[in-house]
Amino acid sequence: MKVSHGIGAVEMVAALEQAGLRSTRPRSAIIDQIAEWATKGKDFSSEELWHATQARAPWIGRATVFRTVELLTALNFLDRITFADGSERYHP
């Protein structure tokens, strides 16, 4: 399933649960931020997502954000854009 500009956090969490994955508080907070950016068509790096998530939920670790981005990418929720310098950005 692909995240479009119209899909929200509720739909993303439901899709994760349908795939047999738990909907944890950290994942929900991360998904909320991604859904907000998706409505704006904003690309982001994992680091940017971590900083934005810290403003909402400072108890979420950096590794949790990075693992969740990898999970959502593997499930085709996010497109990974890799640049020549090796940096990566994600597009919802």
Short mmCIF file of C-alpha atoms in Angstrom, two decimals:
data_model
loop_
_atom_site.label_atom_id
_atom_site.label_comp_id
_atom_site.label_asym_id
_atom_site.label_seq_id
_atom_site.Cartn_x
_atom_site.Cartn_y
_atom_site.Cartn_z
CA MET A 1 0.00 0.00 0.00
CA LYS A 2 1.34 3.42 -0.95
CA VAL A 3 0.87 6.56 1.12
CA SER A 4 -0.74 9.26 -0.97
CA HIS A 5 -1.20 12.88 -0.09
CA GLY A 6 -4.73 12.02 1.06
CA ILE A 7 -3.92 9.16 3.42
CA GLY A 8 -3.84 9.98 7.09
CA ALA A 9 -2.33 8.53 10.21
CA VAL A 10 -5.43 6.46 11.00
CA GLU A 11 -5.23 4.69 7.65
CA MET A 12 -1.49 4.07 8.01
CA VAL A 13 -1.88 2.57 11.49
CA ALA A 14 -4.77 0.39 10.29
CA ALA A 15 -2.64 -0.87 7.40
CA LEU A 16 0.23 -1.72 9.77
CA GLU A 17 -2.12 -3.65 12.02
CA GLN A 18 -3.60 -5.43 9.02
CA ALA A 19 -0.05 -6.48 8.11
CA GLY A 20 0.26 -8.04 11.57
CA LEU A 21 2.40 -5.28 13.09
CA ARG A 22 1.72 -3.68 16.44
CA SER A 23 0.56 -0.09 16.68
CA THR A 24 2.84 1.22 19.42
CA ARG A 25 2.86 4.74 20.85
CA PRO A 26 6.22 5.52 19.21
CA ARG A 27 5.05 4.28 15.80
CA SER A 28 1.85 6.28 16.11
CA ALA A 29 3.74 9.48 16.92
CA ILE A 30 6.12 8.92 14.00
CA ILE A 31 3.24 8.15 11.65
CA ASP A 32 1.41 11.29 12.79
CA GLN A 33 4.38 13.40 11.72
CA ILE A 34 4.73 11.59 8.38
CA ALA A 35 1.00 11.99 7.70
CA GLU A 36 1.24 15.71 8.42
CA TRP A 37 4.12 16.05 5.97
CA ALA A 38 2.33 13.85 3.41
CA THR A 39 -0.52 16.36 3.20
CA LYS A 40 2.08 18.97 2.24
CA GLY A 41 4.00 16.69 -0.14
CA LYS A 42 7.14 17.20 1.97
CA ASP A 43 10.18 14.98 1.50
CA PHE A 44 12.28 14.37 4.61
CA SER A 45 15.37 12.65 5.93
CA SER A 46 15.27 10.24 8.85
CA GLU A 47 17.19 12.80 10.87
CA GLU A 48 14.61 15.52 10.12
CA LEU A 49 11.84 13.14 11.12
CA TRP A 50 13.61 12.33 14.38
CA HIS A 51 13.97 16.02 15.25
CA ALA A 52 10.31 16.70 14.43
CA THR A 53 9.21 13.67 16.43
CA GLN A 54 11.27 14.85 19.41
CA ALA A 55 9.14 18.01 19.54
CA ARG A 56 6.01 15.84 19.91
CA ALA A 57 7.36 12.94 21.93
CA PRO A 58 10.88 13.45 23.33
CA TRP A 59 10.87 9.94 24.81
CA ILE A 60 11.13 8.34 21.34
CA GLY A 61 14.67 7.28 20.52
CA ARG A 62 16.53 8.03 17.33
CA ALA A 63 16.90 4.31 16.53
CA THR A 64 13.12 3.83 16.83
CA VAL A 65 12.51 6.56 14.25
CA PHE A 66 15.11 5.13 11.87
CA ARG A 67 13.76 1.56 12.23
CA THR A 68 10.19 2.78 11.65
CA VAL A 69 11.27 4.60 8.49
CA GLU A 70 12.90 1.38 7.25
CA LEU A 71 9.73 -0.58 8.08
CA LEU A 72 7.47 1.89 6.28
CA THR A 73 9.81 1.91 3.29
CA ALA A 74 9.85 -1.90 3.14
CA LEU A 75 6.04 -1.86 3.22
CA ASN A 76 6.00 0.69 0.36
CA PHE A 77 4.52 3.46 2.47
CA LEU A 78 7.54 5.65 1.68
CA ASP A 79 9.74 6.07 -1.38
CA ARG A 80 13.47 6.23 -0.63
CA ILE A 81 15.38 8.78 -2.72
CA THR A 82 19.15 8.16 -2.68
CA PHE A 83 21.46 10.91 -3.89
CA ALA A 84 24.93 10.59 -5.44
CA ASP A 85 26.56 11.65 -2.16
CA GLY A 86 24.85 8.74 -0.38
CA SER A 87 22.32 10.85 1.50
CA GLU A 88 18.72 9.69 1.54
CA ARG A 89 15.34 11.38 1.70
CA TYR A 90 11.90 9.85 1.88
CA HIS A 91 8.75 10.79 0.05
CA PRO A 92 5.35 9.81 1.45
#
